[in-house]
């Protein structure tokens, strides 16, 4: 089987297979997605999707024939039975996710059968993807039909770079949480490296749900979940601008335009084009038009509302009911206001050829785009692109993603029929010069933010994710060997290490007894620090009690509480931070929050107060931590104390106390010719920054995420390998004092720790 480097996945393929007179026929369609994909400058690509024919009606030979024919067209089929399509596509995707994500919660149905089918079909797609993708492929998944797929693919292809784009809104947390399978879907999406949305708000809603349902940590659009980084960002989709411009000059569109001129003459044409879907606000639009006719009799006989409604998801009950409702309303309005030679509304429940749609756009004086909720809405953009000589006014719902890029449109709230009627009146009376000015401004934007550029931009970010996947900075074996060689030849060495998350895995409770070093850590620290030419410093946010008890007998330099306490030559010294006087006030606020938050713990240090929420339910933790941060911020107005949010903590400490300052002092003190510094979280970035100007310094981040460090390793165990390389096992075993057991914590210190 051929393996591809670039893989696109969508529910439907750009080629549909059907049976006519017993023979299989293939019909290509050219949607926006197909245009975006064909403009990508990659050769080795394949498109995976359902070919549109019931798998149960196909023989094995026919499947093979379809697979072969589609391969010639750059596609790979996933065969689905009619039952699968009914339960996964019409069911979970369009009877559960679609209504809920468009805020139609009362229309959404929750059924276990739907969910099971969704799971199975996603699995089928994952298996198909694994079959045709190279191990390090770039895979781009489209839309809400496949929210589980990123994680399912990652399980099979751990080296792939995976992108997901959602074409519909991502709802606010309050709506999303209604889904029975909300966590499963988020975990599915978090298998991706890049998750894209049309607009900023949807990306924020997604980040919010990940934080509150999974406890994932997020900052500046990057999520950290189970040791991986996921980018969530807005990539507003555009249209094939040139295609619409070029279409205006074709014979078919010119003929269609001529027919429209003959049919409507001087009548003002108000147009709407959408799939017949309850999210598009069609009944609301009709009500607004009724109001216009009622309040402005001067328009009778002079305007016409032409509504093109394309049949869609006709198998879903809500769509059948909507169609009935629309037809009744149209008849009623035509009955009320129509005359023998004028029907106010012309309603077409059918798909029109592209040439005709463009002619309609070109002729329409007003375009009414009034969705109740819409991911983007391309019709609005297409209308603007199809205007050359004539004027025209776009009336656009605030609830469509497109409003962000089309502020020159008359924006309306679709639920407020009066504002829609008023906007229509405004449009009917707007001077042509103003209409053209607004159109030109929008056209300038649309000609740049095209669907081609949308595809390129997303793939570019996917490439970047692949490059940043740690692999660029990941320490290779050769680099490790080089570092070890440099260490051996150096004469004054300085090794600066964070502890939690760096030398050992992160534990959820602040108690030092839960995080004592294991034998491996102990041995390597012993081996390194026993060498008189090597100074090993542990720089941690932990208290001096914790550090001194963990490393009894080791000649280490210790910096506790981010450097507020330091131990050189066995003696502890503290800075004069003046923090003591603020402790009581801070404690009172923290206690108030702990009192109403199950699982929260307060840790009091000499020069810091920490509120731990690792054991609090994620949603509650998110809310409380944000509130606490705000309240502490209000309390601490002086610049010398600051509130930080770290990994599952809110910490208050003097601003002058940073690990970066400790590193500066250590460098001055030891003037080493070899410096190695390792850490895992944001406080360690201060250390890496401090060493940035020293090209010889080896800085290593443990874990994922953005870092100033020059190198990265995935886990503490890998950092220990690096450290063990410096003092190889031979040296280790030749040292007589290397223990086989960690010395017991002396009873006195143990009691001190428990206090
Ligand atoms: C989803 C999201 C997002 C319509 N009638 C005819 C026809 N069309 C074409 C239009 C346009 C497309 O269908 C509809 O696109 P929209 O964006 O308006 O809406 P959805 O179908 O709901 O699409 C939406 C989109 O995905 C892309 O991400 O913008 O928010 O809901 O291109 O021109 N085309 C032809 N005859 C018709 O009668 N030929």
PDB file of C-alpha atoms in Angstrom, residues 81 101 135 165 173 194 212 262 302 340 383 420 476 512 526 578 585 643 702:
ATOM      1  CA  UNK A  81     -23.303   1.066   5.654  1.00  0.00           C
ATOM      2  CA  UNK A 101     -22.967  23.458  18.978  1.00  0.00           C
ATOM      3  CA  UNK A 135       4.695   7.368   9.945  1.00  0.00           C
ATOM      4  CA  UNK A 165     -10.480  22.096  11.929  1.00  0.00           C
ATOM      5  CA  UNK A 173     -18.631  25.809  28.302  1.00  0.00           C
ATOM      6  CA  UNK A 194      -3.266  22.083  16.120  1.00  0.00           C
ATOM      7  CA  UNK A 212     -12.612  23.252  33.241  1.00  0.00           C
ATOM      8  CA  UNK A 262     -36.123  40.411 -17.783  1.00  0.00           C
ATOM      9  CA  UNK A 302     -41.596  47.070  -5.729  1.00  0.00           C
ATOM     10  CA  UNK A 340     -52.702  39.348  -8.934  1.00  0.00           C
ATOM     11  CA  UNK A 383     -22.209  37.859  -2.386  1.00  0.00           C
ATOM     12  CA  UNK A 420     -33.847  43.329  10.476  1.00  0.00           C
ATOM     13  CA  UNK A 476      20.201  13.344  20.689  1.00  0.00           C
ATOM     14  CA  UNK A 512       7.813  16.809  51.365  1.00  0.00           C
ATOM     15  CA  UNK A 526      26.223  11.832  45.248  1.00  0.00           C
ATOM     16  CA  UNK A 578       9.920  41.830  54.569  1.00  0.00           C
ATOM     17  CA  UNK A 585      -3.625  39.063  55.228  1.00  0.00           C
ATOM     18  CA  UNK A 643       0.884  36.713  42.591  1.00  0.00           C
ATOM     19  CA  UNK A 702      12.247  18.518  31.036  1.00  0.00           C
TER      20      UNK A 702
END
